[in-house]
Tab-separated table of C-alpha atoms in Angstrom:
chain	number	residue	atom	x	y	z
A	1356	MET	CA	98.971	128.538	124.142
A	1357	LEU	CA	99.568	124.721	123.995
A	1358	ASP	CA	101.764	122.560	125.875
A	1359	THR	CA	105.130	122.070	125.090
A	1360	VAL	CA	105.534	118.423	123.258
A	1361	VAL	CA	110.032	117.414	123.036
A	1362	PRO	CA	110.487	116.153	119.861
A	1363	ALA	CA	112.514	112.227	120.364
A	1364	PRO	CA	116.128	112.367	119.964
A	1365	GLY	CA	117.476	112.395	116.627
A	1366	GLU	CA	114.803	113.615	114.887
A	1367	GLY	CA	116.028	117.015	114.331
A	1368	ALA	CA	114.881	118.319	118.215
A	1369	ALA	CA	116.121	121.385	119.599
A	1370	ALA	CA	115.519	122.762	123.408
A	1371	ALA	CA	112.327	123.164	124.762
A	1372	PRO	CA	110.652	126.965	123.440
A	1373	ALA	CA	111.778	129.999	125.947
A	1374	PRO	CA	108.538	131.019	127.759
A	1375	ASP	CA	108.048	134.068	125.816
A	1376	THR	CA	108.263	132.146	122.648
A	1377	MET	CA	104.347	132.280	121.046
A	1378	GLN	CA	102.938	128.603	119.756
A	1379	TYR	CA	100.507	128.233	117.180
A	1380	ARG	CA	98.968	124.953	116.371
A	1381	PRO	CA	97.511	124.118	112.922
A	1382	GLU	CA	93.667	123.276	113.172
A	1383	PHE	CA	91.453	121.055	111.290
A	1384	SER	CA	87.848	121.468	111.483
A	1385	GLY	CA	86.808	119.028	108.420
A	1386	ARG	CA	83.786	116.503	109.072
A	1387	THR	CA	83.363	112.983	107.493
A	1388	GLY	CA	80.040	113.737	106.803
A	1389	GLU	CA	80.196	116.760	105.322
A	1390	TYR	CA	82.978	115.482	103.319
A	1391	PHE	CA	81.558	112.370	102.222
A	1392	GLY	CA	79.316	114.490	100.211
A	1393	ILE	CA	81.815	115.918	98.219
A	1394	TRP	CA	83.596	112.586	97.797
A	1395	ILE	CA	80.634	110.782	96.811
A	1396	VAL	CA	80.021	113.296	94.449
A	1397	ASN	CA	83.067	113.560	93.127
A	1398	VAL	CA	83.598	109.342	92.420
A	1399	VAL	CA	80.139	109.503	90.544
A	1400	LEU	CA	80.552	112.432	88.144
A	1401	THR	CA	84.361	111.307	87.400
A	1402	ILE	CA	82.257	107.878	86.399
A	1403	LEU	CA	79.951	109.569	84.533
A	1404	THR	CA	82.231	111.308	82.564
A	1405	LEU	CA	84.747	108.455	81.828
A	1406	GLY	CA	87.469	110.724	84.206
A	1407	ILE	CA	87.320	114.115	82.302
A	1408	TYR	CA	85.819	115.412	86.224
A	1409	SER	CA	88.519	114.140	88.191
A	1410	ALA	CA	90.301	116.977	87.785
A	1411	TRP	CA	87.337	119.315	88.900
A	1412	ALA	CA	87.384	116.548	91.886
A	1413	LYS	CA	90.880	117.195	93.072
A	1414	VAL	CA	90.635	120.957	93.408
A	1415	ARG	CA	87.037	120.615	95.096
A	1416	THR	CA	89.215	118.346	97.655
A	1417	GLU	CA	92.479	120.110	97.887
A	1418	ARG	CA	89.924	123.525	98.736
A	1419	TYR	CA	87.996	121.624	101.296
A	1420	PHE	CA	90.785	120.266	103.312
A	1421	TYR	CA	93.284	123.671	102.587
A	1422	ALA	CA	90.026	125.599	103.310
A	1423	ASN	CA	89.255	123.739	106.890
A	1424	THR	CA	92.982	123.969	107.911
A	1425	ARG	CA	93.504	126.852	109.608
A	1426	ILE	CA	96.800	128.419	111.438
A	1427	ASP	CA	96.158	131.263	113.871
A	1428	GLY	CA	92.664	131.827	112.560
A	1429	SER	CA	93.398	132.167	109.144
A	1430	SER	CA	92.794	129.393	106.803
A	1431	PHE	CA	94.779	127.957	103.259
A	1432	ASP	CA	93.566	128.580	99.647
A	1433	TYR	CA	94.072	126.108	96.721
A	1434	LEU	CA	93.865	127.961	93.862
A	1435	ALA	CA	94.617	125.977	91.158
A	1436	ASP	CA	92.518	125.969	87.958
A	1437	PRO	CA	90.757	122.380	86.947
A	1438	ILE	CA	91.295	122.859	83.263
A	1439	ARG	CA	95.225	122.859	84.047
A	1440	ILE	CA	94.794	119.989	86.292
A	1441	LEU	CA	92.963	118.260	83.052
A	1442	LYS	CA	95.598	118.976	80.494
A	1443	GLY	CA	98.158	117.793	83.117
A	1444	ARG	CA	96.260	114.964	83.600
A	1445	LEU	CA	95.721	113.525	80.499
A	1446	VAL	CA	99.562	113.679	79.496
A	1447	ALA	CA	100.451	112.052	82.663
A	1448	TYR	CA	97.849	109.039	81.786
A	1449	ALA	CA	98.575	108.829	78.287
A	1450	VAL	CA	102.354	108.056	79.425
A	1451	VAL	CA	100.743	105.340	81.871
A	1452	ALA	CA	98.602	104.176	79.202
A	1453	ALA	CA	101.704	103.705	77.090
A	1454	LEU	CA	103.767	102.097	79.335
A	1455	VAL	CA	100.597	99.347	79.872
A	1456	LEU	CA	100.045	98.973	76.370
A	1457	SER	CA	103.916	98.957	75.521
A	1458	SER	CA	104.660	96.135	78.006
A	1459	GLN	CA	102.159	93.723	76.615
A	1460	ALA	CA	103.250	94.146	73.134
A	1461	LEU	CA	106.271	95.643	72.450
A	1462	PRO	CA	108.672	94.885	75.925
A	1463	VAL	CA	111.568	96.794	73.758
A	1464	LEU	CA	109.558	100.006	73.884
A	1465	TYR	CA	108.183	99.562	77.594
A	1466	PHE	CA	111.830	99.275	78.273
A	1467	VAL	CA	112.722	102.497	76.922
A	1468	LEU	CA	110.099	104.688	77.856
A	1469	ILE	CA	110.991	102.914	81.650
A	1470	LEU	CA	114.588	103.886	81.276
A	1471	ALA	CA	112.859	107.670	80.574
A	1472	LEU	CA	111.058	108.321	82.893
A	1473	TRP	CA	113.663	107.673	85.517
A	1474	ALA	CA	115.863	109.906	83.351
A	1475	CYS	CA	113.013	112.689	83.584
A	1476	THR	CA	112.093	111.618	87.433
A	1477	PRO	CA	113.955	114.746	88.599
A	1478	LEU	CA	112.226	117.304	85.764
A	1479	ILE	CA	108.600	115.508	87.095
A	1480	VAL	CA	109.021	116.290	91.006
A	1481	CYS	CA	110.931	119.934	89.962
A	1482	LEU	CA	107.286	120.882	88.057
A	1483	ALA	CA	104.987	119.112	90.481
A	1484	VAL	CA	106.442	120.911	93.501
A	1485	ARG	CA	106.467	124.331	91.501
A	1486	PHE	CA	102.631	123.985	91.007
A	1487	ARG	CA	101.816	122.945	94.197
A	1488	ALA	CA	103.575	125.724	95.475
A	1489	ARG	CA	102.336	128.368	93.296
A	1490	TYR	CA	98.594	127.389	93.659
A	1491	SER	CA	99.171	127.442	97.529
A	1492	ALA	CA	98.244	130.780	99.854
A	1493	TRP	CA	97.970	131.663	103.056
A	1494	ARG	CA	96.494	135.107	104.163
A	1495	GLY	CA	96.743	135.989	100.694
A	1496	VAL	CA	100.319	135.609	100.081
A	1497	ARG	CA	101.289	132.530	98.044
A	1498	PHE	CA	104.302	130.095	98.342
A	1499	GLY	CA	106.556	129.554	95.517
A	1500	PHE	CA	109.438	127.157	94.703
A	1501	ASP	CA	112.718	128.706	92.696
A	1502	GLY	CA	114.796	125.167	92.428
A	1503	SER	CA	115.447	124.739	89.014
A	1504	VAL	CA	115.401	121.382	87.146
A	1505	GLY	CA	119.056	120.893	87.066
A	1506	SER	CA	119.647	121.287	90.621
A	1507	ALA	CA	117.153	117.754	91.240
A	1508	TYR	CA	119.361	115.569	89.118
A	1509	GLY	CA	121.656	115.853	92.262
A	1510	PRO	CA	118.702	114.516	94.746
A	1511	PHE	CA	116.763	112.970	92.674
A	1512	LEU	CA	119.185	110.886	90.362
A	1513	GLY	CA	122.509	111.171	91.268
A	1514	TRP	CA	122.263	110.298	95.092
A	1515	VAL	CA	119.963	107.759	94.309
A	1516	LEU	CA	122.184	105.942	91.911
A	1517	LEU	CA	124.964	106.353	94.323
A	1518	SER	CA	122.368	104.801	97.344
A	1519	ALA	CA	121.571	101.919	94.955
A	1520	VAL	CA	125.380	101.000	93.966
A	1521	SER	CA	126.202	101.103	97.975
A	1522	PHE	CA	123.283	98.711	98.933
A	1523	GLY	CA	121.423	101.492	100.398
A	1524	VAL	CA	123.886	102.651	102.911
A	1525	LEU	CA	124.008	105.809	101.414
A	1526	SER	CA	120.531	106.223	101.532
A	1527	PRO	CA	120.395	108.395	104.810
A	1528	ILE	CA	122.029	111.156	102.725
A	1529	THR	CA	120.373	110.702	99.744
A	1530	LYS	CA	117.019	111.434	101.807
A	1531	ARG	CA	118.915	114.721	103.729
A	1532	LYS	CA	119.783	116.112	100.182
A	1533	GLN	CA	116.573	115.437	98.921
A	1534	HIS	CA	114.755	117.292	101.996
A	1535	GLU	CA	117.378	120.317	101.463
A	1536	TRP	CA	116.391	120.717	98.061
A	1537	LEU	CA	113.008	120.342	98.984
A	1538	ALA	CA	112.577	122.820	101.715
A	1539	GLY	CA	115.418	125.129	101.111
A	1540	GLN	CA	113.928	126.357	97.726
A	1541	HIS	CA	110.184	126.777	99.013
A	1542	ARG	CA	109.401	129.986	100.350
A	1543	PHE	CA	106.039	131.870	101.132
A	1544	GLY	CA	105.844	135.486	99.519
A	1545	SER	CA	109.405	136.934	99.469
A	1546	THR	CA	110.460	135.054	102.418
A	1547	ARG	CA	112.672	131.618	101.728
A	1548	PHE	CA	112.705	128.545	104.294
A	1549	VAL	CA	115.688	127.342	105.565
A	1550	TYR	CA	116.626	123.768	106.309
A	1551	ARG	CA	119.487	122.907	108.655
A	1552	GLY	CA	119.545	118.778	108.690
A	1553	GLN	CA	122.612	116.818	109.059
A	1554	ASP	CA	123.548	113.477	107.893
A	1555	GLY	CA	123.958	112.235	111.239
A	1556	ASP	CA	120.182	112.599	111.966
A	1557	TYR	CA	119.002	110.628	109.392
A	1558	PHE	CA	121.653	107.708	109.547
A	1559	ARG	CA	120.087	107.132	113.368
A	1560	PRO	CA	116.612	106.134	112.534
A	1561	TRP	CA	118.387	104.288	109.258
A	1562	LEU	CA	120.159	102.397	111.581
A	1563	VAL	CA	117.186	101.305	114.114
A	1564	ALA	CA	114.983	100.592	110.348
A	1565	VAL	CA	118.093	98.249	109.308
A	1566	GLY	CA	118.095	96.454	112.863
A	1567	LEU	CA	114.024	95.776	112.916
A	1568	GLY	CA	114.027	94.604	109.228
A	1569	ALA	CA	117.178	92.183	110.211
A	1570	VAL	CA	114.602	90.957	113.051
A	1571	VAL	CA	111.920	90.816	110.730
A	1572	VAL	CA	113.982	88.438	108.299
A	1573	VAL	CA	114.960	85.906	110.983
A	1574	ALA	CA	111.668	86.027	112.631
A	1575	THR	CA	110.234	85.174	109.270
A	1576	VAL	CA	112.589	82.694	108.814
A	1577	ILE	CA	112.312	80.963	111.938
A	1578	GLY	CA	108.413	81.244	111.417
A	1579	PHE	CA	108.579	79.097	107.960
A	1580	GLY	CA	111.047	76.348	109.632
A	1581	THR	CA	108.628	76.225	112.391
A	1582	VAL	CA	105.671	75.632	110.004
A	1583	ILE	CA	107.452	72.971	108.301
A	1584	ALA	CA	108.799	71.215	111.014
A	1585	VAL	CA	105.398	70.670	112.723
A	1586	LEU	CA	104.121	69.580	109.424
A	1587	VAL	CA	106.794	66.891	108.519
A	1588	ALA	CA	106.302	65.845	112.455
A	1589	SER	CA	102.802	65.164	112.200
A	1590	GLY	CA	103.101	63.446	108.612
A	1591	ALA	CA	100.849	65.841	106.503
A	1592	GLY	CA	99.558	64.003	103.647
A	1593	GLU	CA	97.562	65.358	100.723
A	1594	THR	CA	94.316	65.554	103.054
A	1595	LEU	CA	96.346	68.116	105.067
A	1596	ASP	CA	97.558	70.310	102.148
A	1597	GLU	CA	95.133	72.830	102.731
A	1598	ALA	CA	95.709	73.592	106.180
A	1599	ALA	CA	99.327	73.348	105.326
A	1600	GLN	CA	99.256	76.082	102.924
A	1601	LEU	CA	97.279	77.965	105.509
A	1602	ALA	CA	100.165	77.224	108.465
A	1603	MET	CA	102.280	78.821	105.583
A	1604	LEU	CA	100.502	81.900	104.878
A	1605	ALA	CA	101.272	82.935	108.808
A	1606	PRO	CA	105.081	83.722	108.259
A	1607	MET	CA	104.560	85.546	105.503
A	1608	LEU	CA	102.062	87.573	107.295
A	1609	LEU	CA	104.495	88.317	110.309
A	1610	PHE	CA	107.044	89.078	107.106
A	1611	TYR	CA	104.607	91.818	105.588
A	1612	LEU	CA	103.335	93.405	108.886
A	1613	GLY	CA	107.074	93.692	109.813
A	1614	LEU	CA	107.775	95.467	106.332
A	1615	PHE	CA	105.113	97.921	107.090
A	1616	ALA	CA	106.270	98.568	110.630
A	1617	VAL	CA	109.817	98.707	109.143
A	1618	MET	CA	108.931	101.580	106.441
A	1619	THR	CA	106.386	103.449	108.922
A	1620	TYR	CA	108.856	103.610	111.278
A	1621	LEU	CA	111.466	104.921	108.997
A	1622	ARG	CA	108.779	107.289	107.134
A	1623	THR	CA	107.258	108.723	110.177
A	1624	ARG	CA	110.875	109.896	111.388
A	1625	GLN	CA	112.130	111.576	108.527
A	1626	VAL	CA	108.984	113.617	107.822
A	1627	ASN	CA	110.481	114.870	111.541
A	1628	LEU	CA	113.516	115.235	110.188
A	1629	LEU	CA	112.130	117.489	107.511
A	1630	TRP	CA	110.209	119.128	109.439
A	1631	ASN	CA	111.701	119.873	112.501
A	1632	ASN	CA	115.360	121.351	110.835
A	1633	THR	CA	113.061	123.362	108.805
A	1634	THR	CA	112.532	127.361	109.661
A	1635	LEU	CA	110.859	130.565	107.696
A	1636	ALA	CA	112.250	133.595	109.209
A	1637	GLY	CA	111.930	133.739	113.015
A	1638	VAL	CA	108.997	130.706	112.706
A	1639	ARG	CA	110.409	127.103	113.945
A	1640	PHE	CA	108.399	123.842	112.973
A	1641	VAL	CA	108.308	121.492	115.698
A	1642	SER	CA	106.503	118.185	114.080
A	1643	THR	CA	105.675	114.961	116.788
A	1644	LEU	CA	104.612	112.194	114.895
A	1645	ARG	CA	104.296	109.205	116.616
A	1646	VAL	CA	105.283	105.999	114.717
A	1647	ARG	CA	102.485	103.514	116.822
A	1648	ASP	CA	100.502	106.281	115.618
A	1649	VAL	CA	100.866	106.515	112.382
A	1650	ALA	CA	100.719	102.836	112.285
A	1651	TRP	CA	97.815	102.278	113.891
A	1652	LEU	CA	96.316	105.383	111.648
A	1653	TYR	CA	97.562	103.396	108.431
A	1654	PHE	CA	96.628	100.155	109.149
A	1655	SER	CA	93.102	100.715	110.784
A	1656	ASN	CA	92.421	103.038	107.538
A	1657	LEU	CA	93.336	100.143	105.102
A	1658	VAL	CA	90.956	97.720	106.863
A	1659	ALA	CA	88.281	100.292	107.116
A	1660	ILE	CA	88.771	101.388	103.653
A	1661	LEU	CA	88.888	97.482	102.637
A	1662	CYS	CA	85.721	96.191	104.746
A	1663	THR	CA	83.594	99.096	103.402
A	1664	LEU	CA	84.689	98.849	99.765
A	1665	GLY	CA	86.032	102.145	99.575
A	1666	LEU	CA	83.260	103.870	101.294
A	1667	ALA	CA	85.088	104.814	104.638
A	1668	THR	CA	88.256	106.709	102.166
A	1669	PRO	CA	86.532	110.144	103.843
A	1670	TRP	CA	86.779	108.968	107.029
A	1671	ALA	CA	90.028	107.625	106.385
A	1672	MET	CA	91.537	110.617	105.049
A	1673	ILE	CA	89.826	113.142	107.346
A	1674	ARG	CA	91.318	111.223	110.576
A	1675	LEU	CA	94.903	111.564	108.935
A	1676	ALA	CA	94.027	115.393	108.067
A	1677	ARG	CA	93.461	115.539	111.919
A	1678	TYR	CA	96.412	113.747	113.060
A	1679	ARG	CA	98.576	115.688	111.019
A	1680	ALA	CA	97.574	119.172	112.313
A	1681	ALA	CA	97.348	117.910	116.064
A	1682	HIS	CA	101.544	116.913	115.743
A	1683	LEU	CA	102.155	120.346	114.083
A	1684	ARG	CA	103.491	123.241	115.814
A	1685	LEU	CA	104.983	126.333	114.619
A	1686	GLU	CA	106.751	128.775	117.440
A	1687	SER	CA	108.012	132.279	116.881
A	1688	ARG	CA	109.069	134.886	119.446
A	1689	THR	CA	107.754	137.682	117.155
A	1690	GLY	CA	104.559	136.293	115.948
A	1691	LEU	CA	103.417	135.317	112.837
A	1692	ALA	CA	103.963	138.781	111.203
A	1693	ALA	CA	103.159	139.491	107.414
A	1694	PHE	CA	105.397	137.953	104.675
A	1695	GLY	CA	106.081	140.026	101.498
A	1696	ALA	CA	104.551	138.495	98.610
A	1697	ALA	CA	106.389	137.704	95.748
A	1698	PRO	CA	105.322	137.728	91.867
A	1699	GLY	CA	104.534	134.799	90.245
A	1700	SER	CA	104.023	133.159	86.593
A	1701	GLU	CA	101.476	130.514	85.504
A	1702	ARG	CA	102.527	127.068	86.206
A	1703	GLY	CA	101.158	123.505	84.052
A	1704	ALA	CA	100.314	120.761	85.949
A	1705	THR	CA	102.102	118.367	84.155
A	1706	GLY	CA	104.774	117.595	86.397
A	1707	ALA	CA	101.714	117.415	89.358
A	1708	GLU	CA	99.662	114.889	87.734
A	1709	MET	CA	102.500	112.631	86.699
A	1710	VAL	CA	103.345	112.449	90.299
A	1711	ASP	CA	100.377	111.387	90.599
A	1712	ALA	CA	99.770	109.077	88.303
A	1713	LEU	CA	103.331	107.233	88.926
A	1714	ASP	CA	102.199	107.064	92.581
A	1715	MET	CA	106.277	109.234	93.406
A	1716	GLY	CA	106.043	109.710	97.030
A	1717	LEU	CA	107.719	113.555	97.818
A	1718	ASP	CA	108.325	113.093	101.679
A	1719	ILE	CA	106.368	116.345	102.429
A	1720	GLY	CA	103.710	114.567	104.458
A	1721	LEU	CA	102.400	111.244	105.607
């Protein structure tokens, strides 16, 4: 039994659990040294095989993180086939290669391909989510996803367009509808997840992010103005050109750090909203991710990876997985009873690999 942590207001938080509610915290037991051995072999073999081994590398990585994540003493299973992933990956990177080549020689074709990809975004997202759910399991019961491609066009294309036309004003509703589609179409065995998010919950963090963004812009403008005024007052000439350029970098650094903080704040709050508004039968999820923790994790991980020329990547991944597990809990009055399994069919990995190749985030986790 773990101490209760109540989510912050505006994140889909509910009242503290009743005294008789059982609480389960995911446990992540992965270790940096252990995973480093897997990671370095994956990198070397992927290079030696010109990328072909990357499909097996992905399966080994996913299986390691799944196997080291436990709830109520039982670990998760990743069941995907490397050959299926390789096929999807080849298709995905063929599309990326076509984009790169056409951008250099055939700008009209490049524009057509970009439009086609944009129009296919809901299809790609749907296939990716289906694949990941189909090949994930816990206690021998597989997850599933029943959302249709047609139903994905509303939240991932229609509402995205409306959000752009409204200059972002409708983006909180867009995000809620995407979360509703993602969570509400998932199932564990034959038991479906239920999502009950409200638009108001999404507008609150969005308004805070907009306010913080405005502060960042104003601070950046003031910073530039201050630097320019100081340089003019000091009569900076050609001998100070290099120093002047370095001084101008300070406001730019302030801007990017501020933008990073705003985006981290919004993403963290949205991930909390997704989990805190989702239930599975009698099981309630509670996410307690904290913005300052997540920002520090992202920033320190990035610095460590850059300073070690990538060798700190395993450490960063283990660190993030451990934090995710520590800040998610499940609550149930009846315990984690067995859920009925539902039959499933084989799923292709093309959508999942397109999401990876095109770096399309789905906001399922950090």
